[in-house]
PDB file of C-alpha atoms in Angstrom:
ATOM      1  CA  MET A1077      -3.983 -65.606  -3.140  1.00 95.00           C
ATOM      2  CA  ASN A1078      -1.200 -63.794  -5.009  1.00 96.00           C
ATOM      3  CA  VAL A1079       1.923 -62.224  -3.519  1.00 97.00           C
ATOM      4  CA  GLY A1080       3.754 -60.209  -6.129  1.00 96.00           C
ATOM      5  CA  LEU A1081       6.168 -57.575  -7.330  1.00 93.00           C
ATOM      6  CA  GLY A1082       5.152 -54.934  -9.824  1.00 90.00           C
ATOM      7  CA  LEU A1083       7.278 -53.267 -12.477  1.00 83.00           C
ATOM      8  CA  LEU A1084       6.788 -50.440 -14.968  1.00 73.00           C
ATOM      9  CA  GLY A1085       4.867 -47.960 -12.839  1.00 68.00           C
ATOM     10  CA  ALA A1086       3.930 -44.395 -13.669  1.00 60.00           C
ATOM     11  CA  ASN A1087       6.508 -41.656 -13.008  1.00 54.00           C
ATOM     12  CA  HIS A1088       3.956 -39.081 -11.794  1.00 49.00           C
ATOM     13  CA  GLY A1089       4.377 -36.954 -14.915  1.00 49.00           C
ATOM     14  CA  TYR A1090       8.058 -36.033 -14.513  1.00 49.00           C
ATOM     15  CA  ASP A1091      10.305 -36.138 -17.534  1.00 50.00           C
ATOM     16  CA  VAL A1092      13.105 -38.600 -18.069  1.00 52.00           C
ATOM     17  CA  PHE A1093      15.903 -35.988 -17.877  1.00 56.00           C
ATOM     18  CA  GLY A1094      16.179 -36.315 -14.100  1.00 57.00           C
ATOM     19  CA  SER A1095      16.801 -39.409 -12.024  1.00 62.00           C
ATOM     20  CA  VAL A1096      13.692 -41.425 -11.193  1.00 66.00           C
ATOM     21  CA  SER A1097      14.083 -44.245  -8.685  1.00 74.00           C
ATOM     22  CA  GLN A1098      11.270 -46.632  -7.846  1.00 77.00           C
ATOM     23  CA  SER A1099      10.849 -49.461  -5.433  1.00 82.00           C
ATOM     24  CA  PRO A1100       9.203 -52.507  -6.945  1.00 87.00           C
ATOM     25  CA  ALA A1101       5.505 -52.387  -6.147  1.00 91.00           C
ATOM     26  CA  LEU A1102       4.525 -54.909  -3.492  1.00 95.00           C
ATOM     27  CA  SER A1103       1.070 -56.430  -3.641  1.00 95.00           C
ATOM     28  CA  VAL A1104      -1.085 -59.038  -1.987  1.00 97.00           C
ATOM     29  CA  SER A1105      -4.372 -60.006  -3.593  1.00 96.00           C
ATOM     30  CA  TYR A1106      -7.023 -62.541  -2.679  1.00 97.00           C
ATOM     31  CA  GLU A1107      -9.988 -63.839  -4.661  1.00 95.00           C
ATOM     32  CA  ARG A1108     -12.729 -66.328  -4.018  1.00 95.00           C
ATOM     33  CA  GLY A1109     -14.916 -67.867  -6.709  1.00 92.00           C
ATOM     34  CA  ILE A1110     -18.563 -66.943  -6.163  1.00 93.00           C
ATOM     35  CA  THR A1111     -20.258 -68.682  -9.091  1.00 88.00           C
ATOM     36  CA  ASP A1112     -19.432 -70.936 -11.999  1.00 81.00           C
ATOM     37  CA  SER A1113     -22.873 -70.561 -13.580  1.00 79.00           C
ATOM     38  CA  PHE A1114     -21.947 -67.252 -15.228  1.00 76.00           C
ATOM     39  CA  GLY A1115     -21.200 -68.557 -18.711  1.00 82.00           C
ATOM     40  CA  PRO A1116     -18.386 -71.028 -19.329  1.00 87.00           C
ATOM     41  CA  GLY A1117     -16.066 -69.512 -16.695  1.00 90.00           C
ATOM     42  CA  THR A1118     -15.987 -68.630 -13.002  1.00 93.00           C
ATOM     43  CA  LEU A1119     -16.685 -65.228 -11.470  1.00 95.00           C
ATOM     44  CA  SER A1120     -14.599 -64.278  -8.416  1.00 96.00           C
ATOM     45  CA  VAL A1121     -14.356 -61.333  -6.018  1.00 97.00           C
ATOM     46  CA  GLY A1122     -11.667 -60.278  -3.572  1.00 97.00           C
ATOM     47  CA  GLY A1123      -9.266 -57.504  -2.727  1.00 97.00           C
ATOM     48  CA  LEU A1124      -5.805 -56.070  -3.302  1.00 96.00           C
ATOM     49  CA  LEU A1125      -3.404 -54.292  -0.953  1.00 97.00           C
ATOM     50  CA  GLY A1126      -0.419 -52.600  -2.583  1.00 94.00           C
ATOM     51  CA  TYR A1127       2.574 -50.352  -1.794  1.00 94.00           C
ATOM     52  CA  LYS A1128       4.817 -48.311  -4.139  1.00 90.00           C
ATOM     53  CA  HIS A1129       7.489 -45.613  -3.560  1.00 88.00           C
ATOM     54  CA  TYR A1130       9.041 -43.179  -6.089  1.00 82.00           C
ATOM     55  CA  TYR A1131      11.959 -40.782  -5.696  1.00 79.00           C
ATOM     56  CA  TYR A1132      12.975 -38.059  -8.186  1.00 78.00           C
ATOM     57  CA  ASP A1133      16.148 -35.928  -8.405  1.00 75.00           C
ATOM     58  CA  PHE A1134      15.582 -32.812 -10.500  1.00 72.00           C
ATOM     59  CA  PRO A1135      18.446 -32.248 -12.994  1.00 72.00           C
ATOM     60  CA  LYS A1136      21.263 -29.839 -12.002  1.00 74.00           C
ATOM     61  CA  THR A1137      19.597 -28.890  -8.688  1.00 73.00           C
ATOM     62  CA  ASP A1138      19.378 -30.091  -5.115  1.00 74.00           C
ATOM     63  CA  TYR A1139      15.605 -30.326  -5.462  1.00 74.00           C
ATOM     64  CA  ARG A1140      14.146 -33.716  -4.534  1.00 76.00           C
ATOM     65  CA  ALA A1141      10.640 -35.159  -4.562  1.00 79.00           C
ATOM     66  CA  SER A1142       9.184 -38.442  -3.315  1.00 82.00           C
ATOM     67  CA  TRP A1143       5.820 -40.168  -3.494  1.00 83.00           C
ATOM     68  CA  THR A1144       4.388 -43.111  -1.644  1.00 88.00           C
ATOM     69  CA  ASP A1145       1.217 -44.843  -2.782  1.00 88.00           C
ATOM     70  CA  VAL A1146      -0.793 -47.316  -0.716  1.00 93.00           C
ATOM     71  CA  LEU A1147      -3.740 -48.980  -2.457  1.00 94.00           C
ATOM     72  CA  LEU A1148      -6.736 -50.785  -1.008  1.00 96.00           C
ATOM     73  CA  MET A1149      -8.989 -52.086  -3.760  1.00 97.00           C
ATOM     74  CA  ALA A1150     -11.868 -54.473  -4.365  1.00 98.00           C
ATOM     75  CA  ARG A1151     -11.180 -56.855  -7.206  1.00 97.00           C
ATOM     76  CA  GLY A1152     -13.476 -58.816  -9.506  1.00 97.00           C
ATOM     77  CA  SER A1153     -12.285 -61.365 -12.064  1.00 96.00           C
ATOM     78  CA  TYR A1154     -13.680 -63.673 -14.681  1.00 96.00           C
ATOM     79  CA  HIS A1155     -11.688 -66.913 -15.009  1.00 94.00           C
ATOM     80  CA  TYR A1156     -12.004 -68.533 -18.406  1.00 93.00           C
ATOM     81  CA  ASN A1157      -9.480 -71.215 -19.253  1.00 87.00           C
ATOM     82  CA  LEU A1158      -8.105 -70.766 -22.744  1.00 89.00           C
ATOM     83  CA  THR A1159      -6.488 -74.243 -22.641  1.00 89.00           C
ATOM     84  CA  ASP A1160      -7.492 -77.710 -21.498  1.00 89.00           C
ATOM     85  CA  ASN A1161      -4.501 -77.818 -19.131  1.00 93.00           C
ATOM     86  CA  PRO A1162      -5.815 -77.899 -15.515  1.00 91.00           C
ATOM     87  CA  GLN A1163      -2.544 -76.335 -14.261  1.00 95.00           C
ATOM     88  CA  ILE A1164      -3.264 -73.081 -16.150  1.00 96.00           C
ATOM     89  CA  ASP A1165      -5.786 -70.466 -14.993  1.00 95.00           C
ATOM     90  CA  THR A1166      -6.383 -67.452 -17.259  1.00 96.00           C
ATOM     91  CA  TYR A1167      -8.484 -64.474 -16.187  1.00 96.00           C
ATOM     92  CA  ALA A1168      -9.324 -60.798 -16.652  1.00 97.00           C
ATOM     93  CA  GLY A1169     -10.785 -58.292 -14.227  1.00 97.00           C
ATOM     94  CA  LEU A1170     -11.412 -54.865 -12.790  1.00 97.00           C
ATOM     95  CA  THR A1171     -10.387 -53.142  -9.557  1.00 97.00           C
ATOM     96  CA  LEU A1172     -11.997 -50.278  -7.666  1.00 97.00           C
ATOM     97  CA  GLY A1173     -10.848 -48.707  -4.423  1.00 96.00           C
ATOM     98  CA  VAL A1174      -8.783 -45.969  -2.849  1.00 94.00           C
ATOM     99  CA  ARG A1175      -5.189 -44.790  -3.212  1.00 91.00           C
ATOM    100  CA  LEU A1176      -3.503 -42.984  -0.315  1.00 91.00           C
ATOM    101  CA  ASN A1177      -0.843 -40.819  -1.940  1.00 87.00           C
ATOM    102  CA  THR A1178       1.758 -38.949   0.115  1.00 87.00           C
ATOM    103  CA  TYR A1179       4.097 -36.441  -1.519  1.00 82.00           C
ATOM    104  CA  SER A1180       6.993 -34.363  -0.276  1.00 80.00           C
ATOM    105  CA  ASN A1181       9.690 -32.252  -1.886  1.00 76.00           C
ATOM    106  CA  SER A1182      12.656 -30.261  -0.651  1.00 74.00           C
ATOM    107  CA  ASN A1183      15.324 -27.888  -1.888  1.00 68.00           C
ATOM    108  CA  ALA A1184      18.610 -28.504  -0.059  1.00 60.00           C
ATOM    109  CA  ASN A1185      20.197 -25.230  -1.340  1.00 59.00           C
ATOM    110  CA  SER A1186      17.468 -22.979   0.019  1.00 53.00           C
ATOM    111  CA  VAL A1187      18.372 -20.951   3.126  1.00 47.00           C
ATOM    112  CA  ALA A1188      14.995 -21.789   4.614  1.00 44.00           C
ATOM    113  CA  ARG A1189      15.291 -25.447   3.557  1.00 46.00           C
ATOM    114  CA  ASP A1190      11.953 -25.373   1.754  1.00 50.00           C
ATOM    115  CA  VAL A1191       9.928 -28.502   2.329  1.00 54.00           C
ATOM    116  CA  TYR A1192       6.472 -29.280   1.011  1.00 55.00           C
ATOM    117  CA  ASN A1193       4.380 -32.202   2.232  1.00 58.00           C
ATOM    118  CA  ASP A1194       0.973 -33.326   1.039  1.00 61.00           C
ATOM    119  CA  GLN A1195      -1.210 -36.372   1.140  1.00 76.00           C
ATOM    120  CA  GLY A1196      -4.589 -37.350  -0.124  1.00 86.00           C
ATOM    121  CA  LEU A1197      -7.062 -40.134  -0.563  1.00 89.00           C
ATOM    122  CA  HIS A1198      -8.122 -40.662  -4.168  1.00 88.00           C
ATOM    123  CA  LEU A1199     -10.443 -42.953  -6.095  1.00 92.00           C
ATOM    124  CA  ALA A1200      -8.459 -45.668  -7.861  1.00 92.00           C
ATOM    125  CA  THR A1201      -9.556 -47.950 -10.689  1.00 94.00           C
ATOM    126  CA  GLY A1202      -7.818 -50.596 -12.705  1.00 94.00           C
ATOM    127  CA  ILE A1203      -8.065 -53.293 -15.327  1.00 96.00           C
ATOM    128  CA  PHE A1204      -5.940 -56.420 -15.724  1.00 96.00           C
ATOM    129  CA  LEU A1205      -5.382 -59.585 -17.721  1.00 97.00           C
ATOM    130  CA  GLY A1206      -3.553 -62.447 -16.071  1.00 96.00           C
ATOM    131  CA  GLY A1207      -2.577 -66.054 -15.850  1.00 96.00           C
ATOM    132  CA  ARG A1208      -1.500 -68.549 -13.232  1.00 96.00           C
ATOM    133  CA  TYR A1209       0.493 -71.718 -13.673  1.00 97.00           C
ATOM    134  CA  PHE A1210       0.227 -74.200 -10.810  1.00 97.00           C
ATOM    135  CA  VAL A1211       3.362 -76.293 -10.257  1.00 97.00           C
ATOM    136  CA  THR A1212       1.548 -78.359  -7.610  1.00 97.00           C
ATOM    137  CA  ASN A1213      -2.173 -78.589  -6.833  1.00 94.00           C
ATOM    138  CA  ASN A1214      -1.928 -75.544  -4.522  1.00 95.00           C
ATOM    139  CA  LEU A1215       1.232 -73.565  -5.399  1.00 98.00           C
ATOM    140  CA  GLY A1216       2.293 -71.770  -8.550  1.00 98.00           C
ATOM    141  CA  VAL A1217       3.336 -68.542 -10.241  1.00 98.00           C
ATOM    142  CA  PHE A1218       1.288 -65.706 -11.747  1.00 98.00           C
ATOM    143  CA  ALA A1219       1.696 -62.739 -14.090  1.00 97.00           C
ATOM    144  CA  GLU A1220      -0.699 -59.838 -14.742  1.00 96.00           C
ATOM    145  CA  ALA A1221      -0.648 -57.004 -17.265  1.00 96.00           C
ATOM    146  CA  GLY A1222      -2.881 -53.951 -17.097  1.00 93.00           C
ATOM    147  CA  TYR A1223      -2.979 -51.143 -14.604  1.00 87.00           C
ATOM    148  CA  ASP A1224      -3.958 -50.704 -10.994  1.00 84.00           C
ATOM    149  CA  MET A1225      -0.583 -49.917  -9.425  1.00 82.00           C
ATOM    150  CA  THR A1226       1.859 -50.983 -12.164  1.00 86.00           C
ATOM    151  CA  TYR A1227       1.659 -52.176 -15.753  1.00 90.00           C
ATOM    152  CA  LEU A1228       3.149 -55.608 -14.991  1.00 93.00           C
ATOM    153  CA  LYS A1229       2.981 -57.800 -11.868  1.00 94.00           C
ATOM    154  CA  PHE A1230       4.393 -61.256 -11.240  1.00 96.00           C
ATOM    155  CA  GLY A1231       4.929 -63.497  -8.242  1.00 97.00           C
ATOM    156  CA  LEU A1232       3.727 -66.520  -6.309  1.00 98.00           C
ATOM    157  CA  THR A1233       0.181 -67.799  -6.081  1.00 98.00           C
ATOM    158  CA  ALA A1234      -1.536 -70.251  -3.741  1.00 97.00           C
ATOM    159  CA  LYS A1235      -4.904 -72.025  -3.735  1.00 93.00           C
ATOM    160  CA  PHE A1236      -6.628 -72.820  -0.440  1.00 87.00           C
TER     161      PHE A1236
END
């Protein structure tokens, strides 16, 4: 099980001339090994639950926009240790699931106080490469690069 923070997320296509604020992505993922007879490594399956919020101030206006993404994804990984160190676990994998995206914007200067709200459920896919380092037999740290909700995730990991 991993509990992590994600950095370096997408900015939903807006330029860098305005002010983009992002919360760190929060994620919880779980995997369970299903077979170790698939080549020299171990195949695992599990899931990921994630949350991310973005806020954008348009330059020289009172126009604001915000997005919230919630992800629920299945996750499959192949664990192949690149070292002989039993404290290190290296892996790569794919994710497939759904992203609930909510969006709203407003213009504070408008007489009518224009507000637009939208939400939708979208197919979400991802790919990642990661590693875990176990400080004890059951607790450690992890880092993943790729993309499902951010380009980089890191945090705590536990083995049960």
